[in-house]
């Protein structure tokens, strides 16, 4: 299988309609990303969900230089290609857009 597995702790923000049903939102994750939620905690301020995901990036056709650093609770050196990631979820901390 193509791709590399990343273990990422991060605060992610679901869109409002996806926040109403967490399981519905997880089904909408891009199919090139396989994720499994270990811990879910809804913060009603901004619909933030604190989770731990395992991401498997399976799109070798994407340019490896098109990367953004995962905004994590702990310092993580790994990069996650957002083209495979940000269709459903958004980072709560967007330092790369500052």
Tab-separated table of C-alpha atoms in Angstrom:
chain	number	residue	atom	x	y	z
A	1	UNK	CA	0.000	0.000	0.000
A	2	UNK	CA	1.237	3.474	-0.864
A	3	UNK	CA	1.768	6.261	1.593
A	4	UNK	CA	3.120	6.798	5.059
A	5	UNK	CA	1.287	6.602	8.380
A	6	UNK	CA	1.334	9.667	10.617
A	7	UNK	CA	0.272	9.714	14.250
A	8	UNK	CA	-1.018	13.216	14.869
A	9	UNK	CA	-2.497	14.866	17.944
A	10	UNK	CA	-4.315	17.992	16.908
A	11	UNK	CA	-7.242	20.283	17.520
A	12	UNK	CA	-9.451	20.183	14.454
A	13	UNK	CA	-12.539	22.200	13.666
A	14	UNK	CA	-15.466	20.529	11.972
A	15	UNK	CA	-17.828	22.643	9.945
A	16	UNK	CA	-21.074	23.451	11.680
A	17	UNK	CA	-23.185	20.842	9.880
A	18	UNK	CA	-20.522	18.213	10.475
A	19	UNK	CA	-20.209	19.115	14.138
A	20	UNK	CA	-23.828	18.191	14.718
A	21	UNK	CA	-23.043	14.562	13.917
A	22	UNK	CA	-19.464	13.439	14.538
A	23	UNK	CA	-19.872	10.069	12.898
A	24	UNK	CA	-21.406	11.653	9.823
A	25	UNK	CA	-18.424	13.982	9.624
A	26	UNK	CA	-15.945	11.115	9.877
A	27	UNK	CA	-17.617	9.371	6.945
A	28	UNK	CA	-17.028	12.485	4.865
A	29	UNK	CA	-13.259	12.357	5.370
A	30	UNK	CA	-11.428	12.086	2.079
A	31	UNK	CA	-11.119	8.435	1.138
A	32	UNK	CA	-7.360	8.733	0.640
A	33	UNK	CA	-7.119	9.390	4.379
A	34	UNK	CA	-7.902	6.606	6.811
A	35	UNK	CA	-8.535	7.984	10.278
A	36	UNK	CA	-9.498	6.524	13.619
A	37	UNK	CA	-10.641	8.683	16.512
A	38	UNK	CA	-9.227	7.772	19.919
A	39	UNK	CA	-10.669	10.616	21.982
A	40	UNK	CA	-13.424	13.078	21.190
A	41	UNK	CA	-14.149	16.157	23.237
A	42	UNK	CA	-16.524	18.786	21.923
A	43	UNK	CA	-15.782	22.365	22.855
A	44	UNK	CA	-18.862	24.400	22.084
A	45	UNK	CA	-16.648	27.399	21.400
A	46	UNK	CA	-15.866	26.978	17.716
A	47	UNK	CA	-16.983	23.370	17.534
A	48	UNK	CA	-13.459	22.182	18.262
A	49	UNK	CA	-12.898	18.464	18.685
A	50	UNK	CA	-9.688	17.286	20.331
A	51	UNK	CA	-8.687	14.029	18.719
A	52	UNK	CA	-5.798	11.720	17.973
A	53	UNK	CA	-5.723	10.459	14.409
A	54	UNK	CA	-3.653	7.995	12.464
A	55	UNK	CA	-3.413	9.356	8.924
A	56	UNK	CA	-2.335	7.212	6.026
A	57	UNK	CA	-1.439	9.300	3.005
A	58	UNK	CA	-2.132	7.258	-0.120
A	59	UNK	CA	-1.793	9.772	-2.938
A	60	UNK	CA	1.738	9.583	-4.407
A	61	UNK	CA	0.618	11.679	-7.388
A	62	UNK	CA	0.429	14.742	-5.129
A	63	UNK	CA	3.540	16.898	-5.148
A	64	UNK	CA	5.575	16.127	-2.030
A	65	UNK	CA	6.504	19.813	-1.803
A	66	UNK	CA	2.847	20.740	-1.354
A	67	UNK	CA	2.886	20.270	2.405
A	68	UNK	CA	1.763	22.067	5.515
A	69	UNK	CA	2.910	21.420	9.033
A	70	UNK	CA	0.317	19.716	11.179
A	71	UNK	CA	-0.682	22.026	14.009
A	72	UNK	CA	-0.401	19.754	17.021
A	73	UNK	CA	-0.617	19.869	20.781
A	74	UNK	CA	2.899	18.452	20.970
A	75	UNK	CA	5.704	19.292	18.572
A	76	UNK	CA	5.520	16.974	15.559
A	77	UNK	CA	8.128	17.071	12.811
A	78	UNK	CA	6.066	15.151	10.286
A	79	UNK	CA	4.264	16.971	7.499
A	80	UNK	CA	0.797	16.127	6.284
A	81	UNK	CA	-0.281	16.917	2.760
A	82	UNK	CA	-3.365	19.049	3.236
A	83	UNK	CA	-4.603	18.389	-0.274
A	84	UNK	CA	-5.613	14.964	1.026
A	85	UNK	CA	-6.776	16.309	4.356
A	86	UNK	CA	-8.491	19.664	4.402
A	87	UNK	CA	-11.605	18.852	2.385
A	88	UNK	CA	-13.533	18.145	5.585
A	89	UNK	CA	-11.455	19.373	8.506
A	90	UNK	CA	-9.639	22.630	9.126
A	91	UNK	CA	-6.772	23.347	11.472
A	92	UNK	CA	-7.779	25.428	14.456
A	93	UNK	CA	-4.362	27.095	14.349
A	94	UNK	CA	-3.364	28.256	10.878
A	95	UNK	CA	0.162	29.524	11.252
A	96	UNK	CA	0.939	28.786	7.612
A	97	UNK	CA	-1.730	31.293	6.493
A	98	UNK	CA	-0.558	34.095	8.792
